[in-house]
PDB file of C-alpha atoms in Angstrom:
ATOM      1  CA  MET A   1     -34.383 -28.038 -19.191  1.00 93.00           C
ATOM      2  CA  ARG A   2     -32.206 -31.006 -18.362  1.00 94.00           C
ATOM      3  CA  THR A   3     -32.964 -34.426 -16.944  1.00 91.00           C
ATOM      4  CA  ALA A   4     -31.159 -35.987 -14.008  1.00 89.00           C
ATOM      5  CA  LEU A   5     -29.181 -38.078 -16.517  1.00 92.00           C
ATOM      6  CA  TYR A   6     -27.940 -35.094 -18.561  1.00 95.00           C
ATOM      7  CA  GLU A   7     -24.424 -35.052 -17.075  1.00 96.00           C
ATOM      8  CA  LEU A   8     -24.017 -38.798 -17.652  1.00 95.00           C
ATOM      9  CA  HIS A   9     -25.124 -38.438 -21.280  1.00 94.00           C
ATOM     10  CA  LYS A  10     -22.662 -35.556 -21.662  1.00 97.00           C
ATOM     11  CA  GLU A  11     -19.782 -37.560 -20.128  1.00 97.00           C
ATOM     12  CA  LEU A  12     -20.541 -40.409 -22.540  1.00 94.00           C
ATOM     13  CA  GLY A  13     -20.206 -38.058 -25.516  1.00 95.00           C
ATOM     14  CA  ALA A  14     -23.832 -37.565 -26.543  1.00 96.00           C
ATOM     15  CA  SER A  15     -24.931 -35.085 -29.191  1.00 96.00           C
ATOM     16  CA  PHE A  16     -28.023 -33.283 -27.900  1.00 97.00           C
ATOM     17  CA  THR A  17     -31.241 -32.000 -29.417  1.00 96.00           C
ATOM     18  CA  ASP A  18     -34.247 -30.138 -28.053  1.00 96.00           C
ATOM     19  CA  PHE A  19     -37.191 -32.424 -27.304  1.00 92.00           C
ATOM     20  CA  MET A  20     -40.240 -30.675 -25.864  1.00 89.00           C
ATOM     21  CA  GLY A  21     -38.035 -28.182 -24.017  1.00 92.00           C
ATOM     22  CA  TYR A  22     -35.513 -30.731 -22.708  1.00 93.00           C
ATOM     23  CA  GLU A  23     -31.924 -31.182 -23.871  1.00 96.00           C
ATOM     24  CA  MET A  24     -32.030 -34.854 -24.815  1.00 94.00           C
ATOM     25  CA  PRO A  25     -29.326 -37.097 -26.283  1.00 94.00           C
ATOM     26  CA  LEU A  26     -29.734 -37.598 -30.009  1.00 92.00           C
ATOM     27  CA  ARG A  27     -26.851 -39.999 -30.518  1.00 92.00           C
ATOM     28  CA  TYR A  28     -23.424 -40.975 -29.217  1.00 94.00           C
ATOM     29  CA  THR A  29     -21.802 -42.360 -32.361  1.00 93.00           C
ATOM     30  CA  SER A  30     -22.961 -42.595 -35.975  1.00 94.00           C
ATOM     31  CA  ILE A  31     -26.556 -43.516 -36.735  1.00 91.00           C
ATOM     32  CA  GLN A  32     -25.352 -46.644 -38.548  1.00 96.00           C
ATOM     33  CA  GLU A  33     -23.211 -47.782 -35.607  1.00 95.00           C
ATOM     34  CA  GLU A  34     -26.024 -47.221 -33.120  1.00 92.00           C
ATOM     35  CA  HIS A  35     -28.490 -49.049 -35.376  1.00 95.00           C
ATOM     36  CA  LEU A  36     -26.213 -52.099 -35.500  1.00 96.00           C
ATOM     37  CA  ASN A  37     -25.619 -52.004 -31.739  1.00 92.00           C
ATOM     38  CA  VAL A  38     -29.364 -51.984 -31.060  1.00 93.00           C
ATOM     39  CA  ARG A  39     -29.927 -54.865 -33.490  1.00 96.00           C
ATOM     40  CA  HIS A  40     -27.117 -57.026 -32.135  1.00 97.00           C
ATOM     41  CA  LYS A  41     -26.807 -55.899 -28.519  1.00 96.00           C
ATOM     42  CA  VAL A  42     -29.192 -53.585 -26.648  1.00 92.00           C
ATOM     43  CA  GLY A  43     -30.514 -50.023 -26.762  1.00 88.00           C
ATOM     44  CA  ILE A  44     -31.825 -47.814 -23.969  1.00 85.00           C
ATOM     45  CA  PHE A  45     -33.996 -44.715 -24.362  1.00 84.00           C
ATOM     46  CA  ASP A  46     -34.049 -42.089 -21.592  1.00 86.00           C
ATOM     47  CA  VAL A  47     -37.702 -41.222 -20.904  1.00 86.00           C
ATOM     48  CA  SER A  48     -37.074 -39.531 -17.558  1.00 83.00           C
ATOM     49  CA  HIS A  49     -38.437 -36.258 -18.975  1.00 84.00           C
ATOM     50  CA  MET A  50     -41.891 -37.845 -19.369  1.00 86.00           C
ATOM     51  CA  GLY A  51     -42.847 -38.273 -15.741  1.00 80.00           C
ATOM     52  CA  ASN A  52     -42.735 -36.876 -12.253  1.00 77.00           C
ATOM     53  CA  MET A  53     -41.222 -38.468  -9.171  1.00 76.00           C
ATOM     54  CA  ILE A  54     -42.184 -37.870  -5.590  1.00 82.00           C
ATOM     55  CA  ILE A  55     -39.403 -38.774  -3.187  1.00 84.00           C
ATOM     56  CA  ARG A  56     -40.228 -38.921   0.484  1.00 91.00           C
ATOM     57  CA  GLY A  57     -38.256 -40.006   3.465  1.00 90.00           C
ATOM     58  CA  ARG A  58     -36.512 -38.972   6.583  1.00 82.00           C
TER      59      ARG A  58
END
């Protein structure tokens, strides 16, 4: 399965892995580079596969 953000992750160059049946990004660059970016800048983790959304409207 894929999350709503899958195409964005793909466009940004993510390497994917299976996580509980979902294709989730594992990393975009090297582990070392991502580690340093998280320590000195910011990191974001996509958890959209962990919940349900109900969208209602007209």
